[in-house]
Amino acid sequence: MKELLSPINQFLGCETPDSWIRLAASRDKLNDLLIDHCNCELKAAQTAIFLTRKYAVDKQSGERLLAWSQPYVDFVYNKQADIASFIANSGKKNELAGQLTSNGQLAIADDLIDKMVRLVKEEFHHFEQVLEIMHKRGILYENRRAGRYAKGLMKHVRTFEPHALVDKLIIGAFIEARSCERFAKLAPFLDDELARFYTSLLRSEARHYQDYLTLAQAVSPENIDERVAYFKDVESQLILSPDEAFCFHSGVPIAA
């Protein structure tokens, strides 16, 4: 695990504060943690689908991606299934029907498609896993608004291409890296089931961060180190500053 986490910790500008860990692992906040984690997995999949549709695939392939996500949209936003029936049919939903075709706009389109499709598949699976844990514990699913974290990062995205895409990919790397770091730091303070589950997520989250970073450099016409350093500072400020809300990527608890 040390070898896995070492590049993650070097990439991030700070560790998650102990005050956030204590709150997240507390009995009072555990339900909120799982609900928000569940939402984060879905948002991660939706973000990857959006990037793929916008930058890499033709119209027909974009429609295939939307069809892939539709059962999750129906469950979360349209409330067309209860948790039990959704979980019972989870394995059947997480398959992309048909091949995706590049739109030819990016030289690395095929690589972006391959990496994002794998990421989406894994994030959908993680969403289903968290949902099943919640169901077993009698925790009701809620669709919650995103906290300040992702918005705080996205407001720094440049407005011209390909730099906008580069920034979005770098942000994706930081979100995945922070998730990995928090899973690892939280696991020792959770019950056995959640500790095993969070530990099992580390490898995929670490790969997601690396994939995003690799794609960002491949898209960028110049070295991205300066831009990574910029977002490293922005992300650290969000993590280390007081935050009234509690969610999976929130900052220092305001009471602390």
CSV table of C-alpha atoms in Angstrom, one decimal:
chain,number,residue,atom,x,y,z
A,1,MET,CA,0.0,0.0,0.0
A,2,LYS,CA,2.9,2.4,0.7
A,3,GLU,CA,4.1,2.1,-2.9
A,4,LEU,CA,0.6,2.8,-4.1
A,5,LEU,CA,0.1,5.8,-1.9
A,6,SER,CA,3.5,7.4,-2.2
A,7,PRO,CA,3.0,9.1,-5.6
A,8,ILE,CA,-0.5,10.1,-4.5
A,9,ASN,CA,0.8,11.9,-1.4
A,10,GLN,CA,3.5,13.6,-3.4
A,11,PHE,CA,1.0,14.7,-6.0
A,12,LEU,CA,-1.4,16.3,-3.4
A,13,GLY,CA,-0.3,19.4,-1.6
A,14,CYS,CA,-1.6,18.4,1.8
A,15,GLU,CA,-3.0,15.5,3.8
A,16,THR,CA,-6.6,15.4,4.8
A,17,PRO,CA,-6.8,17.1,8.3
A,18,ASP,CA,-7.3,14.7,11.2
A,19,SER,CA,-10.4,16.8,12.3
A,20,TRP,CA,-12.1,15.8,9.0
A,21,ILE,CA,-11.2,12.1,9.5
A,22,ARG,CA,-12.6,12.1,13.1
A,23,LEU,CA,-15.9,13.7,11.9
A,24,ALA,CA,-16.2,11.4,8.9
A,25,ALA,CA,-15.7,8.2,11.0
A,26,SER,CA,-18.0,9.3,13.8
A,27,ARG,CA,-21.3,7.5,14.3
A,28,ASP,CA,-23.2,10.8,13.7
A,29,LYS,CA,-21.7,11.4,10.2
A,30,LEU,CA,-21.2,7.9,8.8
A,31,ASN,CA,-24.5,7.8,7.0
A,32,ASP,CA,-23.8,11.2,5.5
A,33,LEU,CA,-20.4,10.0,4.4
A,34,LEU,CA,-21.8,6.9,2.6
A,35,ILE,CA,-24.6,8.9,0.9
A,36,ASP,CA,-22.2,11.5,-0.4
A,37,HIS,CA,-19.6,8.9,-1.4
A,38,CYS,CA,-22.3,7.2,-3.4
A,39,ASN,CA,-23.2,10.4,-5.1
A,40,CYS,CA,-19.5,11.1,-5.8
A,41,GLU,CA,-19.1,7.8,-7.6
A,42,LEU,CA,-22.0,8.6,-9.9
A,43,LYS,CA,-20.7,12.1,-10.6
A,44,ALA,CA,-17.3,10.8,-11.5
A,45,ALA,CA,-18.9,8.5,-14.1
A,46,GLN,CA,-21.0,11.3,-15.4
A,47,THR,CA,-18.0,13.6,-15.7
A,48,ALA,CA,-16.1,11.0,-17.7
A,49,ILE,CA,-19.0,10.5,-20.0
A,50,PHE,CA,-19.4,14.2,-20.5
A,51,LEU,CA,-15.7,14.6,-21.4
A,52,THR,CA,-15.8,11.7,-23.8
A,53,ARG,CA,-19.0,12.9,-25.5
A,54,LYS,CA,-17.7,16.5,-25.8
A,55,TYR,CA,-14.2,15.8,-27.0
A,56,ALA,CA,-13.7,12.3,-28.4
A,57,VAL,CA,-16.7,10.5,-30.0
A,58,ASP,CA,-19.1,11.0,-32.8
A,59,LYS,CA,-22.8,11.7,-32.3
A,60,GLN,CA,-23.9,8.1,-32.5
A,61,SER,CA,-21.3,7.0,-30.0
A,62,GLY,CA,-22.4,9.9,-27.7
A,63,GLU,CA,-25.9,8.5,-27.8
A,64,ARG,CA,-24.6,5.1,-26.8
A,65,LEU,CA,-22.9,6.7,-23.8
A,66,LEU,CA,-26.1,8.4,-22.8
A,67,ALA,CA,-28.0,5.1,-23.1
A,68,TRP,CA,-25.4,3.5,-20.8
A,69,SER,CA,-26.0,6.1,-18.1
A,70,GLN,CA,-29.8,6.2,-18.5
A,71,PRO,CA,-30.6,3.5,-15.9
A,72,TYR,CA,-28.6,5.4,-13.3
A,73,VAL,CA,-30.2,8.7,-14.3
A,74,ASP,CA,-33.6,7.0,-14.0
A,75,PHE,CA,-32.8,5.7,-10.5
A,76,VAL,CA,-31.3,8.9,-9.1
A,77,TYR,CA,-33.2,11.7,-10.8
A,78,ASN,CA,-36.4,10.1,-12.1
A,79,LYS,CA,-36.8,7.7,-9.1
A,80,GLN,CA,-38.0,4.9,-11.4
A,81,ALA,CA,-36.7,2.0,-9.2
A,82,ASP,CA,-36.3,1.3,-5.6
A,83,ILE,CA,-32.9,0.4,-4.2
A,84,ALA,CA,-33.6,-3.4,-3.9
A,85,SER,CA,-34.7,-3.8,-7.5
A,86,PHE,CA,-31.9,-1.5,-8.7
A,87,ILE,CA,-29.3,-3.6,-6.9
A,88,ALA,CA,-30.8,-6.8,-8.1
A,89,ASN,CA,-30.3,-5.8,-11.7
A,90,SER,CA,-27.0,-3.9,-11.2
A,91,GLY,CA,-24.8,-6.3,-13.2
A,92,LYS,CA,-27.0,-6.1,-16.3
A,93,LYS,CA,-26.8,-2.3,-16.4
A,94,ASN,CA,-23.0,-1.8,-16.3
A,95,GLU,CA,-22.3,-2.8,-19.9
A,96,LEU,CA,-21.7,-0.4,-22.8
A,97,ALA,CA,-23.7,-1.5,-25.8
A,98,GLY,CA,-21.7,-1.2,-29.0
A,99,GLN,CA,-18.4,0.3,-30.0
A,100,LEU,CA,-17.5,3.9,-29.7
A,101,THR,CA,-16.1,5.8,-32.7
A,102,SER,CA,-13.7,8.7,-32.5
A,103,ASN,CA,-14.9,12.1,-33.9
A,104,GLY,CA,-11.3,12.7,-35.2
A,105,GLN,CA,-11.0,16.0,-33.3
A,106,LEU,CA,-8.3,14.9,-30.9
A,107,ALA,CA,-5.1,13.0,-31.8
A,108,ILE,CA,-5.4,11.1,-28.5
A,109,ALA,CA,-9.2,10.4,-28.9
A,110,ASP,CA,-8.9,6.6,-28.9
A,111,ASP,CA,-6.8,6.7,-25.8
A,112,LEU,CA,-9.2,9.0,-24.0
A,113,ILE,CA,-12.1,6.8,-25.0
A,114,ASP,CA,-10.4,3.7,-23.7
A,115,LYS,CA,-9.4,5.2,-20.4
A,116,MET,CA,-12.7,7.0,-19.8
A,117,VAL,CA,-14.8,3.9,-20.6
A,118,ARG,CA,-12.9,1.8,-18.1
A,119,LEU,CA,-13.2,4.6,-15.5
A,120,VAL,CA,-17.0,4.9,-16.1
A,121,LYS,CA,-17.5,1.2,-15.8
A,122,GLU,CA,-15.6,1.1,-12.5
A,123,GLU,CA,-17.3,4.2,-11.1
A,124,PHE,CA,-20.7,2.8,-11.9
A,125,HIS,CA,-19.7,-0.5,-10.2
A,126,HIS,CA,-18.5,1.5,-7.1
A,127,PHE,CA,-21.8,3.4,-7.0
A,128,GLU,CA,-23.6,0.1,-7.0
A,129,GLN,CA,-21.3,-1.3,-4.2
A,130,VAL,CA,-21.9,1.7,-2.0
A,131,LEU,CA,-25.6,1.6,-2.6
A,132,GLU,CA,-25.7,-2.1,-1.6
A,133,ILE,CA,-23.8,-1.4,1.6
A,134,MET,CA,-26.3,1.4,2.4
A,135,HIS,CA,-29.2,-0.8,1.7
A,136,LYS,CA,-27.9,-3.5,4.0
A,137,ARG,CA,-27.6,-0.9,6.7
A,138,GLY,CA,-31.0,0.6,6.2
A,139,ILE,CA,-29.6,3.9,4.9
A,140,LEU,CA,-31.8,5.6,2.4
A,141,TYR,CA,-30.3,7.0,-0.8
A,142,GLU,CA,-30.5,10.8,-1.4
A,143,ASN,CA,-29.4,12.7,-4.4
A,144,ARG,CA,-27.4,15.6,-2.9
A,145,ARG,CA,-26.0,18.8,-4.4
A,146,ALA,CA,-22.2,18.9,-4.9
A,147,GLY,CA,-20.3,20.8,-2.2
A,148,ARG,CA,-17.9,23.6,-2.8
A,149,TYR,CA,-14.9,21.4,-3.7
A,150,ALA,CA,-15.5,20.5,-7.4
A,151,LYS,CA,-17.0,24.0,-8.0
A,152,GLY,CA,-14.0,25.6,-6.4
A,153,LEU,CA,-11.7,23.7,-8.7
A,154,MET,CA,-13.8,24.2,-11.9
A,155,LYS,CA,-14.0,28.0,-11.6
A,156,HIS,CA,-10.3,28.1,-12.4
A,157,VAL,CA,-10.6,26.3,-15.7
A,158,ARG,CA,-9.4,28.3,-18.7
A,159,THR,CA,-12.0,29.2,-21.3
A,160,PHE,CA,-10.1,28.4,-24.5
A,161,GLU,CA,-9.1,25.0,-26.0
A,162,PRO,CA,-7.2,22.8,-25.7
A,163,HIS,CA,-6.3,24.5,-22.3
A,164,ALA,CA,-9.9,24.1,-21.0
A,165,LEU,CA,-9.7,20.3,-21.6
A,166,VAL,CA,-6.2,20.2,-20.0
A,167,ASP,CA,-7.5,21.9,-16.9
A,168,LYS,CA,-10.5,19.6,-16.6
A,169,LEU,CA,-8.3,16.5,-16.9
A,170,ILE,CA,-5.9,17.9,-14.2
A,171,ILE,CA,-8.9,18.5,-12.0
A,172,GLY,CA,-10.0,15.0,-12.6
A,173,ALA,CA,-6.6,13.8,-11.4
A,174,PHE,CA,-6.8,15.8,-8.2
A,175,ILE,CA,-10.3,14.6,-7.4
A,176,GLU,CA,-9.3,10.9,-7.9
A,177,ALA,CA,-6.1,11.4,-6.0
A,178,ARG,CA,-7.9,13.0,-3.0
A,179,SER,CA,-10.5,10.2,-3.0
A,180,CYS,CA,-7.7,7.6,-2.9
A,181,GLU,CA,-5.9,9.5,0.0
A,182,ARG,CA,-9.1,9.8,2.0
A,183,PHE,CA,-10.1,6.1,1.5
A,184,ALA,CA,-6.7,5.1,2.8
A,185,LYS,CA,-6.7,7.5,5.8
A,186,LEU,CA,-10.3,6.6,6.7
A,187,ALA,CA,-10.1,2.9,6.5
A,188,PRO,CA,-8.4,2.2,9.9
A,189,PHE,CA,-11.2,4.1,11.7
A,190,LEU,CA,-14.1,2.3,10.1
A,191,ASP,CA,-15.8,-1.0,10.8
A,192,ASP,CA,-14.4,-4.1,9.2
A,193,GLU,CA,-16.8,-4.2,6.2
A,194,LEU,CA,-16.2,-0.5,5.3
A,195,ALA,CA,-12.4,-0.8,6.0
A,196,ARG,CA,-12.1,-3.7,3.5
A,197,PHE,CA,-14.3,-1.9,1.0
A,198,TYR,CA,-12.4,1.4,1.1
A,199,THR,CA,-9.1,-0.4,0.9
A,200,SER,CA,-10.3,-2.3,-2.1
A,201,LEU,CA,-10.9,1.0,-3.9
A,202,LEU,CA,-7.4,2.3,-3.6
A,203,ARG,CA,-5.9,0.7,-6.7
A,204,SER,CA,-8.6,1.8,-9.1
A,205,GLU,CA,-8.6,5.4,-7.8
A,206,ALA,CA,-4.9,5.6,-8.1
A,207,ARG,CA,-5.1,4.4,-11.7
A,208,HIS,CA,-7.8,7.0,-12.4
A,209,TYR,CA,-5.6,9.8,-11.2
A,210,GLN,CA,-2.7,8.6,-13.3
A,211,ASP,CA,-5.0,8.2,-16.4
A,212,TYR,CA,-6.3,11.7,-16.1
A,213,LEU,CA,-2.8,13.2,-15.7
A,214,THR,CA,-1.4,11.2,-18.6
A,215,LEU,CA,-4.3,12.4,-20.8
A,216,ALA,CA,-3.8,16.0,-19.7
A,217,GLN,CA,-0.1,16.0,-20.7
A,218,ALA,CA,-0.9,14.3,-24.0
A,219,VAL,CA,-3.5,16.9,-24.9
A,220,SER,CA,-1.4,19.9,-23.8
A,221,PRO,CA,0.8,21.7,-26.3
A,222,GLU,CA,3.2,22.4,-23.4
A,223,ASN,CA,4.5,20.8,-20.2
A,224,ILE,CA,1.7,20.8,-17.6
A,225,ASP,CA,3.9,20.9,-14.5
A,226,GLU,CA,3.1,24.6,-13.9
A,227,ARG,CA,-0.6,24.1,-14.3
A,228,VAL,CA,-0.5,21.0,-12.0
A,229,ALA,CA,1.3,23.1,-9.4
A,230,TYR,CA,-1.4,25.8,-9.7
A,231,PHE,CA,-4.2,23.4,-9.1
A,232,LYS,CA,-2.2,21.7,-6.3
A,233,ASP,CA,-2.4,25.0,-4.4
A,234,VAL,CA,-6.1,25.6,-5.2
A,235,GLU,CA,-7.0,22.1,-4.1
A,236,SER,CA,-5.0,22.3,-0.9
A,237,GLN,CA,-6.7,25.6,0.0
A,238,LEU,CA,-10.1,23.9,-0.4
A,239,ILE,CA,-9.1,21.0,1.8
A,240,LEU,CA,-7.4,23.0,4.6
A,241,SER,CA,-9.9,25.9,4.9
A,242,PRO,CA,-13.0,25.9,7.1
A,243,ASP,CA,-16.1,24.4,5.5
A,244,GLU,CA,-19.6,24.7,6.9
A,245,ALA,CA,-20.9,21.6,4.9
A,246,PHE,CA,-19.7,18.0,5.5
A,247,CYS,CA,-19.2,15.8,2.5
A,248,PHE,CA,-16.6,13.4,1.1
A,249,HIS,CA,-14.4,16.2,-0.3
A,250,SER,CA,-15.2,19.0,2.2
A,251,GLY,CA,-12.6,21.0,4.0
A,252,VAL,CA,-11.9,21.5,7.7
A,253,PRO,CA,-15.0,21.0,9.8
A,254,ILE,CA,-16.2,24.4,10.9
A,255,ALA,CA,-16.6,23.3,14.5
A,256,ALA,CA,-13.0,22.3,14.6
